[in-house]
């Protein structure tokens, strides 16, 4: 199985790193593409042994599972560009926050070149399988939290295949699509909340006399350990908290401070804000207000396709095209 | 001490002792004729007499007529009362002080050496047999006395023996806690009134809600956090309501209340 990433940023890097570390994929079976070769993640991907290209089409050709790992506003451009190259046998996984399955499927339909294919092949087989996914950066250390929802034309096996892939880099489960924005707010953004908390905890440690490195190490380990306890326990987190709080002791005094500051409420607010913003972004995307920079990037990509490709390290030249080019966007 | 020969006396006939007596009577633990209460004036004694209890204006008489004696005067009056009754206190007596802030050490100092002394902190719902009480025993009181008290007072609600240091905490938590709950119930009802429900109905429902929730906690023994989670359907009404409570830092405020009341109990004890 080969995997491709349209987009070579943080998400592609994290997933590629995770998959290779898990041993579920060899690096040379992974392709990533981006018009911007200056991204720090690009050199990271190359160092890993991943095939990097500036041609999105090359990525599509050399992949069975295709991750759309670009920022949400770019998705429509990607679909327009590589839509015609996507075959029914592809499993397309969109990781874009707030981008619904239906909006992607709509874009697919309106792509002119693809419309031709759609008319000439039976409806169900015209689209590649589409799955919407929300993951998070700790996939990089194989402790990701991933959910996915399958599109209208996805088979059960396709979902299971993705689940296997993502389960190699952490927790993965299927959900109804309408929950994905909430997942974004909770575990999508969650690592950022944790990093903020850890930074502050380390500050607390430093204030009370610990060297910074040790404070960071201990804080991280404390959260890691607590999370592990909770995941492995039948008990409610409230009960686990009680177990740590001896009557009149240090911990309960500290917790009182947290409560006074509205700690819980802040976290609830954060998850809510992230979820609501995700929905807003989807709304924005639906209205097709694209930034000029994003437009420029995709234009640049098209230009590069006309000239000899810069670096295509792919050894695999096997064409996955079994049928003729569907009269699509020939540049 | 056999229950049959148990004669219970109350020095001080105010709300607290009245509540305990009523609890004992309702539970049928002690016949009214075996209960005697003393007070300086007749003001509070009428209700006792109506229940069939014996009354007097003489504290000494209570000691003479009773084996188990509850001291239920106001704290500042107690030292004087102890001086007064001291001559009548004997080894057969079990003396239980309800006075907030008066320590076992003080009680034992003011009573004959070796007297069986215990200190009790009840709360008002003892009147309806749903009280929360803790008691601590002095050096002269043994397992028998502790067992007797616990058995008698379980008729009034929850009764637990504790180290003396917990008594002030109990005051802040449950003695005063009853008032916190009234406040919360009132606020809940007001919210309902705002949304269009008549206040009488809202009040009764608020009370029943608290009662039901408390009953579930006591009967299931589950952690309140878990019980709370059980009520919260994803994206539903409850979690929206709870979020408002968290925004208002309700938890911290309640912790503050318990802390403040407990500290006040400690301060008063020092006076």
Coordinates of C-alpha atoms in Angstrom, one line a residue:
Chain A
X1 CA 0.0 0.0 0.0
X2 CA 1.3 3.4 -0.8
X3 CA 0.3 6.7 0.9
X4 CA 0.4 10.2 -0.5
X5 CA 0.0 13.6 1.1
X6 CA -1.1 16.6 -0.8
X7 CA 0.5 19.2 1.4
X8 CA 3.9 18.8 3.1
X9 CA 3.3 20.7 6.3
X10 CA 3.0 19.8 10.0
X11 CA 0.2 17.3 9.5
X12 CA 1.9 15.4 6.6
X13 CA 5.2 15.4 8.5
X14 CA 3.6 14.1 11.7
X15 CA 1.7 11.3 10.0
X16 CA 4.6 10.3 7.9
X17 CA 6.8 10.2 10.9
X18 CA 4.2 8.2 12.9
X19 CA 3.6 5.7 10.1
X20 CA 7.2 5.0 9.5
X21 CA 8.0 4.7 13.2
X22 CA 5.1 2.3 13.6
X23 CA 6.6 0.2 10.9
X24 CA 3.3 0.1 9.1
X25 CA 4.7 1.9 6.0
X26 CA 8.2 2.2 4.6
X27 CA 9.2 5.8 3.9
X28 CA 9.7 5.2 0.2
X29 CA 6.0 4.1 0.0
X30 CA 5.1 7.6 1.0
X31 CA 4.9 10.6 -1.3
X32 CA 4.3 14.2 -0.3
X33 CA 3.8 17.2 -2.5
X34 CA 3.8 21.0 -2.0
X35 CA 4.5 24.0 -4.2
X36 CA 6.5 25.5 -1.3
X37 CA 9.8 23.8 -1.0
X38 CA 11.0 26.1 1.8
X39 CA 8.8 24.6 4.5
X40 CA 10.9 23.2 7.3
X41 CA 8.8 20.1 7.2
X42 CA 9.8 19.5 3.6
X43 CA 13.5 18.8 4.5
X44 CA 12.2 16.8 7.4
X45 CA 10.2 14.6 5.1
X46 CA 13.1 14.2 2.7
X47 CA 15.4 13.2 5.5
X48 CA 12.9 10.5 6.5
X49 CA 13.2 9.1 3.0
X50 CA 9.7 10.2 1.9
X51 CA 9.3 11.0 -1.8
X52 CA 8.9 14.7 -2.1
X53 CA 7.5 16.3 -5.3
X54 CA 6.1 19.7 -6.3
X55 CA 3.6 17.8 -8.4
X56 CA 0.3 17.0 -6.7
X57 CA -0.6 14.9 -9.7
X58 CA 2.5 12.7 -9.1
X59 CA 1.4 12.2 -5.6
X60 CA -2.1 11.1 -6.7
X61 CA -0.6 8.7 -9.3
X62 CA 1.7 7.0 -6.8
X63 CA -0.8 6.6 -3.9
X64 CA -3.5 4.3 -2.9
X65 CA -4.5 6.3 0.1
X66 CA -4.4 10.0 -0.5
X67 CA -4.4 12.4 2.4
X68 CA -5.5 16.0 1.7
X69 CA -3.2 17.6 4.2
X70 CA -3.6 21.2 3.1
X71 CA -5.3 24.2 4.9
X72 CA -9.0 24.2 4.4
X73 CA -9.3 27.1 2.0
X74 CA -7.0 25.3 -0.4
X75 CA -9.1 22.2 -0.6
X76 CA -11.3 23.4 -3.5
X77 CA -8.2 24.2 -5.6
X78 CA -6.7 20.8 -4.9
X79 CA -9.9 19.1 -5.9
X80 CA -10.1 21.0 -9.1
X81 CA -6.5 20.3 -9.9
X82 CA -6.2 16.6 -9.2
X83 CA -9.9 15.7 -9.3
X84 CA -9.6 14.2 -12.8
X85 CA -6.7 12.0 -11.7
X86 CA -8.6 10.5 -8.8
X87 CA -9.8 7.0 -9.6
X88 CA -12.6 5.1 -7.9
X89 CA -9.9 2.9 -6.4
X90 CA -8.3 5.8 -4.5
X91 CA -9.1 6.3 -0.8
X92 CA -9.2 10.1 -0.4
X93 CA -8.9 11.2 3.2
X94 CA -9.5 14.9 4.0
X95 CA -8.0 16.1 7.2
X96 CA -9.1 19.7 6.7
X97 CA -10.8 21.1 9.8
X98 CA -14.3 22.2 9.1
X99 CA -14.5 21.0 5.6
X100 CA -17.5 18.7 5.2
X101 CA -17.8 15.6 3.2
X102 CA -20.7 17.1 1.2
X103 CA -18.7 20.2 0.3
X104 CA -15.9 18.1 -1.0
X105 CA -18.3 15.9 -2.9
X106 CA -20.0 19.0 -4.4
X107 CA -16.6 20.3 -5.5
X108 CA -15.9 17.0 -7.1
X109 CA -19.1 17.1 -9.1
X110 CA -18.6 20.6 -10.4
X111 CA -15.1 20.0 -11.6
X112 CA -15.6 20.2 -15.4
X113 CA -13.2 17.5 -16.4
X114 CA -14.5 15.1 -13.8
X115 CA -18.1 15.7 -14.7
X116 CA -17.4 13.9 -17.9
X117 CA -16.1 10.9 -16.1
X118 CA -19.1 11.0 -13.8
X119 CA -21.4 10.9 -16.7
X120 CA -19.7 8.1 -18.5
X121 CA -19.3 5.8 -15.5
X122 CA -21.9 4.5 -13.2
X123 CA -22.6 7.0 -10.4
X124 CA -21.3 4.9 -7.5
X125 CA -18.0 4.1 -9.0
X126 CA -17.2 7.6 -10.3
X127 CA -15.8 9.0 -7.1
X128 CA -12.8 7.9 -5.3
X129 CA -13.7 6.8 -1.8
X130 CA -13.9 9.9 0.4
X131 CA -13.3 9.8 4.1
X132 CA -13.2 12.8 6.4
X133 CA -10.7 12.6 9.2
X134 CA -9.7 14.7 12.2
X135 CA -6.5 13.8 13.9
X136 CA -3.9 15.6 15.9
X137 CA -0.2 16.2 16.0
X138 CA 0.8 13.6 18.6
X139 CA 0.5 11.0 15.8
X140 CA 4.1 11.9 15.4
X141 CA 4.9 10.0 18.6
X142 CA 2.2 7.5 17.9
X143 CA -0.2 8.9 20.5
X144 CA -2.6 10.6 18.2
X145 CA -6.3 10.9 18.6
X146 CA -8.2 10.4 15.4
X147 CA -11.8 10.2 14.3
X148 CA -13.1 9.6 10.9
X149 CA -16.5 9.7 9.1
X150 CA -17.1 8.0 5.8
X151 CA -18.6 9.7 2.7
X152 CA -21.6 8.4 0.9
X153 CA -19.6 6.2 -1.5
X154 CA -17.1 4.7 1.0
X155 CA -17.2 1.0 1.7
X156 CA -16.9 -0.4 5.2
X157 CA -13.5 -1.9 4.2
X158 CA -12.2 1.5 3.2
X159 CA -13.0 2.9 6.6
X160 CA -11.4 -0.1 8.3
X161 CA -8.3 0.3 6.2
X162 CA -8.0 3.9 7.3
X163 CA -8.7 2.9 10.8
X164 CA -5.9 0.4 10.7
X165 CA -3.5 3.0 9.4
X166 CA -4.4 5.6 12.0
X167 CA -4.6 3.1 14.8
X168 CA -0.9 2.5 14.2
X169 CA -0.2 6.0 15.4
X170 CA -2.7 6.3 18.3
X171 CA -6.3 6.0 19.0
X172 CA -8.7 5.9 16.1
X173 CA -12.5 5.5 15.9
X174 CA -15.3 6.1 13.5
X175 CA -17.9 8.8 14.3
X176 CA -20.8 10.5 12.7
X177 CA -19.7 13.5 10.8
X178 CA -21.6 16.0 12.8
X179 CA -19.3 15.3 15.8
X180 CA -16.1 16.1 14.0
X181 CA -16.1 19.8 14.8
X182 CA -16.4 19.0 18.5
X183 CA -13.5 16.5 18.2
X184 CA -11.5 19.3 16.6
X185 CA -12.2 21.5 19.6
X186 CA -11.3 18.8 22.1
X187 CA -8.5 16.6 20.8
X188 CA -7.6 18.5 17.6
X189 CA -6.7 21.6 19.5
X190 CA -6.1 19.7 22.8
X191 CA -2.4 19.4 22.5
X192 CA -2.1 23.2 22.4
X193 CA -4.0 23.4 25.7
X194 CA -1.7 20.9 27.2
X195 CA 1.4 22.7 26.0
X196 CA 0.1 25.9 27.5
X197 CA -0.6 24.1 30.7
X198 CA 2.8 22.5 30.8
X199 CA 4.6 25.8 30.1
X200 CA 2.7 27.3 33.0
X201 CA 3.3 24.3 35.3
X202 CA 7.0 24.5 34.5
X203 CA 6.9 28.2 35.4
X204 CA 5.4 27.3 38.7
X205 CA 8.2 24.8 39.3
X206 CA 10.8 27.3 38.4
X207 CA 9.2 29.9 40.7
X208 CA 9.5 27.4 43.5
X209 CA 13.2 26.7 42.7
X210 CA 13.4 24.0 40.1
X211 CA 15.7 24.2 37.1
X212 CA 13.7 24.8 33.9
X213 CA 14.6 21.5 32.2
X214 CA 13.7 19.5 35.2
X215 CA 10.5 21.4 35.7
X216 CA 9.4 20.8 32.1
X217 CA 10.3 17.1 32.3
X218 CA 8.5 16.6 35.6
X219 CA 5.4 18.5 34.4
X220 CA 5.1 16.6 31.2
X221 CA 5.6 13.3 33.0
X222 CA 2.9 14.2 35.5
X223 CA 0.4 14.9 32.8
X224 CA 1.4 11.8 30.8
X225 CA 1.1 9.7 33.9
X226 CA -2.3 11.1 34.9
X227 CA -3.6 10.6 31.4
X228 CA -2.4 7.0 31.4
X229 CA -4.0 6.3 34.7
X230 CA -7.3 7.7 33.5
X231 CA -7.2 5.7 30.3
X232 CA -6.3 2.5 32.1
X233 CA -8.8 3.0 35.0
X234 CA -12.5 2.4 35.3
X235 CA -12.7 5.3 37.7
X236 CA -14.1 8.7 37.0
X237 CA -11.5 11.5 36.9
X238 CA -13.2 13.1 39.8
X239 CA -12.5 10.0 41.9
X240 CA -8.9 9.8 40.7
X241 CA -8.6 13.4 41.7
X242 CA -10.0 12.6 45.2
X243 CA -7.5 9.8 45.6
X244 CA -4.6 12.4 45.3
X245 CA -6.1 14.9 47.7
X246 CA -5.3 14.0 51.3
X247 CA -7.6 15.9 53.8
X248 CA -6.1 19.3 54.5
X249 CA -3.1 18.6 52.4
X250 CA -1.1 20.3 49.7
X251 CA -3.1 19.2 46.7
X252 CA -6.5 20.2 47.8
X253 CA -5.1 23.7 48.6
X254 CA -3.8 23.9 45.1
X255 CA -7.0 22.7 43.6
X256 CA -8.9 25.4 45.4
X257 CA -6.8 27.9 43.5
X258 CA -7.7 26.2 40.3
X259 CA -11.4 26.3 41.1
X260 CA -11.2 29.9 42.2
X261 CA -9.7 30.8 38.8
X262 CA -12.5 29.1 37.0
X263 CA -10.1 26.5 35.6
X264 CA -12.8 24.1 34.5
X265 CA -14.8 26.8 32.9
X266 CA -11.8 28.0 31.0
X267 CA -11.2 24.6 29.5
X268 CA -14.9 24.2 28.6
X269 CA -14.8 27.6 27.0
X270 CA -11.7 26.6 25.0
X271 CA -13.2 23.5 23.6
X272 CA -16.3 25.4 22.7
X273 CA -14.4 28.2 21.1
X274 CA -12.4 25.9 18.9
X275 CA -15.4 24.0 17.8
X276 CA -17.4 27.1 17.0
X277 CA -14.4 28.6 15.1
X278 CA -14.1 25.4 13.1
X279 CA -17.7 25.7 12.1
X280 CA -17.2 29.4 11.1
X281 CA -14.2 28.4 9.0
X282 CA -16.4 25.9 7.2
X283 CA -18.9 28.6 6.6
X284 CA -16.2 30.9 5.2
X285 CA -14.9 28.1 3.0
X286 CA -18.4 27.5 1.6
X287 CA -18.5 31.1 0.6
X288 CA -15.3 30.6 -1.3
X289 CA -13.4 33.6 0.0
X290 CA -9.9 32.5 -0.8
X291 CA -6.8 34.5 0.2
X292 CA -4.7 35.8 -2.7
X293 CA -1.6 34.0 -1.3
X294 CA -3.4 30.7 -1.6
X295 CA -4.5 31.4 -5.1
X296 CA -0.9 32.3 -6.0
X297 CA 0.4 29.1 -4.6
X298 CA -1.8 26.9 -6.6
X299 CA -1.1 28.9 -9.8
X300 CA 2.6 28.5 -9.1
X301 CA 2.0 24.8 -8.8
X302 CA 0.4 24.7 -12.2
X303 CA 3.3 26.6 -13.7
X304 CA 5.8 24.1 -12.3
X305 CA 3.9 21.2 -13.8
X306 CA 4.5 22.7 -17.3
X307 CA 8.3 22.6 -16.7
X308 CA 10.4 19.6 -15.9
X309 CA 9.6 18.5 -12.4
X310 CA 12.2 19.6 -9.8
X311 CA 12.6 16.6 -7.7
X312 CA 10.7 13.5 -8.1
X313 CA 12.4 10.9 -6.0
X314 CA 9.8 8.3 -6.6
X315 CA 11.1 5.0 -7.8
X316 CA 7.7 3.7 -8.6
X317 CA 6.7 4.5 -12.1
X318 CA 3.8 2.2 -12.1
X319 CA 0.8 4.1 -13.5
X320 CA -2.4 3.5 -11.6
X321 CA -4.3 4.7 -14.6
X322 CA -6.2 1.8 -16.2
X323 CA -8.4 4.0 -18.3
X324 CA -7.7 6.8 -20.7
X325 CA -7.3 10.3 -19.5
X326 CA -10.8 11.5 -18.9
X327 CA -10.6 14.7 -21.0
X328 CA -9.7 16.7 -17.9
X329 CA -7.3 19.5 -17.2
X330 CA -4.5 18.9 -19.6
X331 CA -1.9 21.7 -19.2
Chain B
X1 CA -27.3 0.9 80.1
X2 CA -30.5 -0.7 79.0
X3 CA -32.8 1.3 76.8
X4 CA -35.7 0.7 79.1
X5 CA -34.0 2.4 82.0
X6 CA -32.8 5.2 79.8
X7 CA -33.9 8.6 81.0
X8 CA -32.9 11.5 78.8
X9 CA -32.5 15.0 79.9
X10 CA -31.9 18.3 78.1
X11 CA -30.4 21.3 79.8
X12 CA -31.5 24.1 77.5
X13 CA -34.8 23.8 75.6
X14 CA -34.0 25.7 72.4
X15 CA -34.2 24.7 68.8
X16 CA -31.4 22.3 68.7
X17 CA -32.4 20.2 71.8
X18 CA -36.0 20.4 70.6
X19 CA -35.0 19.0 67.3
X20 CA -33.1 16.1 68.9
X21 CA -35.9 15.3 71.3
X22 CA -38.5 15.4 68.5
X23 CA -36.3 13.0 66.5
X24 CA -36.0 10.6 69.4
X25 CA -39.8 10.7 70.0
X26 CA -40.7 10.2 66.3
X27 CA -38.4 7.3 66.1
X28 CA -40.0 5.8 69.2
X29 CA -36.6 5.4 70.8
X30 CA -37.6 7.0 74.1
X31 CA -41.0 7.5 75.6
X32 CA -41.9 11.2 76.2
X33 CA -42.3 10.4 79.9
X34 CA -38.6 9.6 80.1
X35 CA -37.6 12.9 78.6
X36 CA -37.1 16.0 80.7
X37 CA -36.0 19.5 79.6
X38 CA -35.0 22.6 81.6
X39 CA -35.0 26.2 80.7
X40 CA -34.9 29.5 82.7
X41 CA -38.3 30.6 81.5
X42 CA -41.4 29.0 80.1
X43 CA -40.9 30.5 76.7
X44 CA -39.7 27.3 75.0
X45 CA -41.1 24.7 77.4
X46 CA -44.7 24.7 76.1
X47 CA -43.9 22.6 73.1
X48 CA -42.1 20.0 75.2
X49 CA -45.1 19.7 77.5
X50 CA -47.4 19.3 74.6
X51 CA -45.4 16.3 73.5
X52 CA -45.7 14.7 76.9
X53 CA -42.2 15.5 78.1
X54 CA -41.4 16.6 81.6
X55 CA -40.2 20.1 82.1
X56 CA -38.5 22.1 84.9
X57 CA -36.7 25.4 85.6
X58 CA -34.1 23.7 87.6
X59 CA -31.0 22.3 85.8
X60 CA -30.1 20.2 88.8
X61 CA -33.4 18.4 88.6
X62 CA -32.5 17.3 85.0
X63 CA -29.3 15.7 86.3
X64 CA -31.1 14.0 89.1
X65 CA -33.9 12.6 86.9
X66 CA -31.7 11.6 83.9
X67 CA -29.0 9.2 83.0
X68 CA -28.2 10.6 79.6
X69 CA -27.9 14.4 79.7
X70 CA -27.7 16.7 76.7
X71 CA -26.2 20.1 77.4
X72 CA -27.9 22.4 74.9
X73 CA -27.4 25.9 76.2
X74 CA -25.8 28.8 74.3
X75 CA -22.0 28.4 74.5
X76 CA -21.3 31.5 76.6
X77 CA -23.8 30.3 79.2
X78 CA -22.4 26.8 79.5
X79 CA -19.5 27.3 81.9
X80 CA -21.9 28.8 84.5
X81 CA -24.3 25.9 83.9
X82 CA -21.5 23.4 84.4
X83 CA -20.5 24.9 87.7
X84 CA -24.1 24.7 88.8
X85 CA -24.7 21.1 87.9
X86 CA -21.3 19.7 88.8
X87 CA -22.3 18.6 92.3
X88 CA -25.1 16.4 90.8
X89 CA -23.0 14.7 88.2
X90 CA -22.1 11.1 88.9
X91 CA -20.4 8.1 87.4
X92 CA -23.7 6.8 86.0
X93 CA -24.2 9.9 83.9
X94 CA -23.4 10.3 80.3
X95 CA -23.0 13.9 79.5
X96 CA -23.3 15.1 75.8
X97 CA -22.5 18.7 75.0
X98 CA -23.9 20.3 72.0
X99 CA -22.3 23.7 72.6
X100 CA -20.4 24.9 69.6
X101 CA -16.8 25.8 70.3
X102 CA -16.6 24.3 73.8
X103 CA -13.9 21.7 73.7
X104 CA -13.8 18.3 75.5
X105 CA -10.9 19.6 77.4
X106 CA -12.9 22.5 78.8
X107 CA -15.9 20.3 79.5
X108 CA -13.8 17.7 81.4
X109 CA -12.1 20.5 83.4
X110 CA -15.4 21.8 84.6
X111 CA -17.0 18.5 85.4
X112 CA -15.9 15.8 88.0
X113 CA -12.9 13.8 86.9
X114 CA -13.7 10.6 85.0
X115 CA -17.2 11.8 83.9
X116 CA -18.3 10.2 80.7
X117 CA -18.3 13.2 78.4
X118 CA -19.0 13.4 74.7
X119 CA -19.3 16.3 72.3
X120 CA -22.0 16.3 69.6
X121 CA -22.5 18.5 66.6
X122 CA -25.9 17.9 65.0
X123 CA -27.6 20.0 62.4
X124 CA -31.2 21.2 62.2
X125 CA -32.7 18.5 59.9
X126 CA -32.5 16.2 62.9
X127 CA -36.0 17.5 63.4
X128 CA -37.2 15.6 60.4
X129 CA -34.9 12.6 61.1
X130 CA -32.6 13.6 58.2
X131 CA -29.8 15.1 60.3
X132 CA -26.1 14.8 59.9
X133 CA -24.4 14.5 63.3
X134 CA -20.8 13.9 64.4
X135 CA -19.6 13.2 67.9
X136 CA -16.3 12.8 69.7
X137 CA -15.7 11.1 73.0
X138 CA -13.8 12.4 76.0
X139 CA -11.3 10.3 78.0
X140 CA -14.0 9.1 80.4
X141 CA -16.3 7.8 77.7
X142 CA -16.0 4.3 76.4
X143 CA -17.2 2.1 73.5
X144 CA -20.5 1.5 75.3
X145 CA -21.3 5.2 75.5
X146 CA -20.3 5.8 71.9
X147 CA -22.5 2.9 70.8
X148 CA -25.4 4.1 72.8
X149 CA -25.2 7.6 71.4
X150 CA -24.8 6.4 67.9
X151 CA -27.7 4.0 68.2
X152 CA -30.0 6.6 69.7
X153 CA -29.1 9.4 67.3
X154 CA -29.3 7.3 64.2
X155 CA -33.0 7.8 64.6
X156 CA -32.4 11.4 63.8
X157 CA -30.3 10.8 60.7
X158 CA -26.6 10.1 59.9
X159 CA -24.5 9.8 63.1
X160 CA -20.8 9.2 63.0
X161 CA -18.0 9.2 65.6
X162 CA -15.1 11.4 64.6
X163 CA -11.9 12.8 66.1
X164 CA -12.7 16.1 67.9
X165 CA -10.8 18.1 65.2
X166 CA -13.4 17.2 62.7
X167 CA -16.2 18.8 64.6
X168 CA -15.5 22.4 63.5
X169 CA -15.2 21.1 59.9
X170 CA -18.6 19.5 60.3
X171 CA -20.0 22.8 61.5
X172 CA -18.7 24.5 58.3
X173 CA -19.8 21.7 56.1
X174 CA -23.1 20.5 57.4
X175 CA -24.1 22.7 60.4
X176 CA -24.0 25.8 58.2
X177 CA -24.3 23.7 55.1
X178 CA -28.0 23.4 55.5
X179 CA -28.2 27.2 54.9
X180 CA -26.1 26.9 51.7
X181 CA -28.5 24.4 50.4
X182 CA -31.5 26.6 51.2
X183 CA -29.8 29.4 49.3
X184 CA -29.1 27.1 46.3
X185 CA -32.7 25.9 46.3
X186 CA -34.0 29.4 46.5
X187 CA -31.8 30.4 43.5
X188 CA -32.9 27.4 41.5
X189 CA -36.5 28.2 42.1
X190 CA -35.9 31.8 41.2
X191 CA -34.5 30.7 37.9
X192 CA -37.6 28.7 37.2
X193 CA -39.8 31.7 38.2
X194 CA -37.9 33.8 35.7
X195 CA -38.6 31.2 33.0
X196 CA -42.3 31.3 33.9
X197 CA -43.1 28.8 36.7
X198 CA -45.1 29.8 39.8
X199 CA -42.8 30.2 42.8
X200 CA -44.6 27.7 45.1
X201 CA -44.3 24.9 42.6
X202 CA -40.8 25.9 41.7
X203 CA -39.7 25.8 45.3
X204 CA -41.2 22.4 46.0
X205 CA -39.6 21.0 42.8
X206 CA -36.2 22.5 43.7
X207 CA -36.4 20.9 47.2
X208 CA -37.4 17.5 45.8
X209 CA -34.6 17.8 43.2
X210 CA -32.1 18.3 46.0
X211 CA -33.6 15.5 48.0
X212 CA -33.6 13.1 45.1
X213 CA -30.0 13.9 44.1
X214 CA -28.9 13.5 47.7
X215 CA -30.7 10.2 48.0
X216 CA -29.0 8.9 44.9
X217 CA -25.6 9.8 46.3
X218 CA -26.2 8.1 49.6
X219 CA -27.9 5.0 48.1
X220 CA -25.6 4.4 45.2
X221 CA -22.4 5.4 46.9
X222 CA -21.2 6.6 43.6
X223 CA -18.9 9.6 43.2
X224 CA -20.9 12.7 42.6
X225 CA -18.8 13.5 39.5
X226 CA -19.9 10.3 38.0
X227 CA -23.5 10.8 38.9
X228 CA -23.2 14.3 37.4
X229 CA -21.8 12.8 34.1
X230 CA -24.7 10.3 34.0
X231 CA -27.1 13.2 33.7
X232 CA -25.2 15.0 31.0
X233 CA -26.4 14.0 27.5
X234 CA -23.9 15.2 24.9
X235 CA -24.8 18.7 23.8
X236 CA -27.9 18.6 26.0
X237 CA -29.5 21.0 28.5
X238 CA -27.6 19.9 31.5
X239 CA -24.1 20.5 30.3
X240 CA -25.2 23.9 29.1
X241 CA -26.5 24.7 32.6
X242 CA -23.4 23.2 34.3
X243 CA -21.2 25.4 32.1
X244 CA -22.8 28.4 33.6
X245 CA -22.1 27.2 37.1
X246 CA -18.5 26.6 36.2
X247 CA -18.2 30.0 34.7
X248 CA -19.4 31.4 38.0
X249 CA -16.7 29.4 39.8
X250 CA -19.4 27.9 42.0
X251 CA -17.1 25.2 43.2
X252 CA -14.5 27.6 44.5
X253 CA -17.2 29.7 46.1
X254 CA -18.7 26.7 47.9
X255 CA -15.2 25.7 49.1
X256 CA -14.7 29.2 50.4
X257 CA -18.0 29.0 52.3
X258 CA -17.1 25.8 54.0
X259 CA -13.7 27.2 54.8
X260 CA -15.0 30.4 56.2
X261 CA -17.6 28.8 58.4
X262 CA -15.0 26.3 59.7
X263 CA -12.5 29.0 60.5
X264 CA -15.2 31.0 62.2
X265 CA -16.0 27.9 64.3
X266 CA -12.3 27.7 65.2
X267 CA -12.2 31.4 66.1
X268 CA -15.3 31.1 68.3
X269 CA -13.8 28.1 70.1
X270 CA -10.8 30.2 71.0
X271 CA -13.0 32.9 72.6

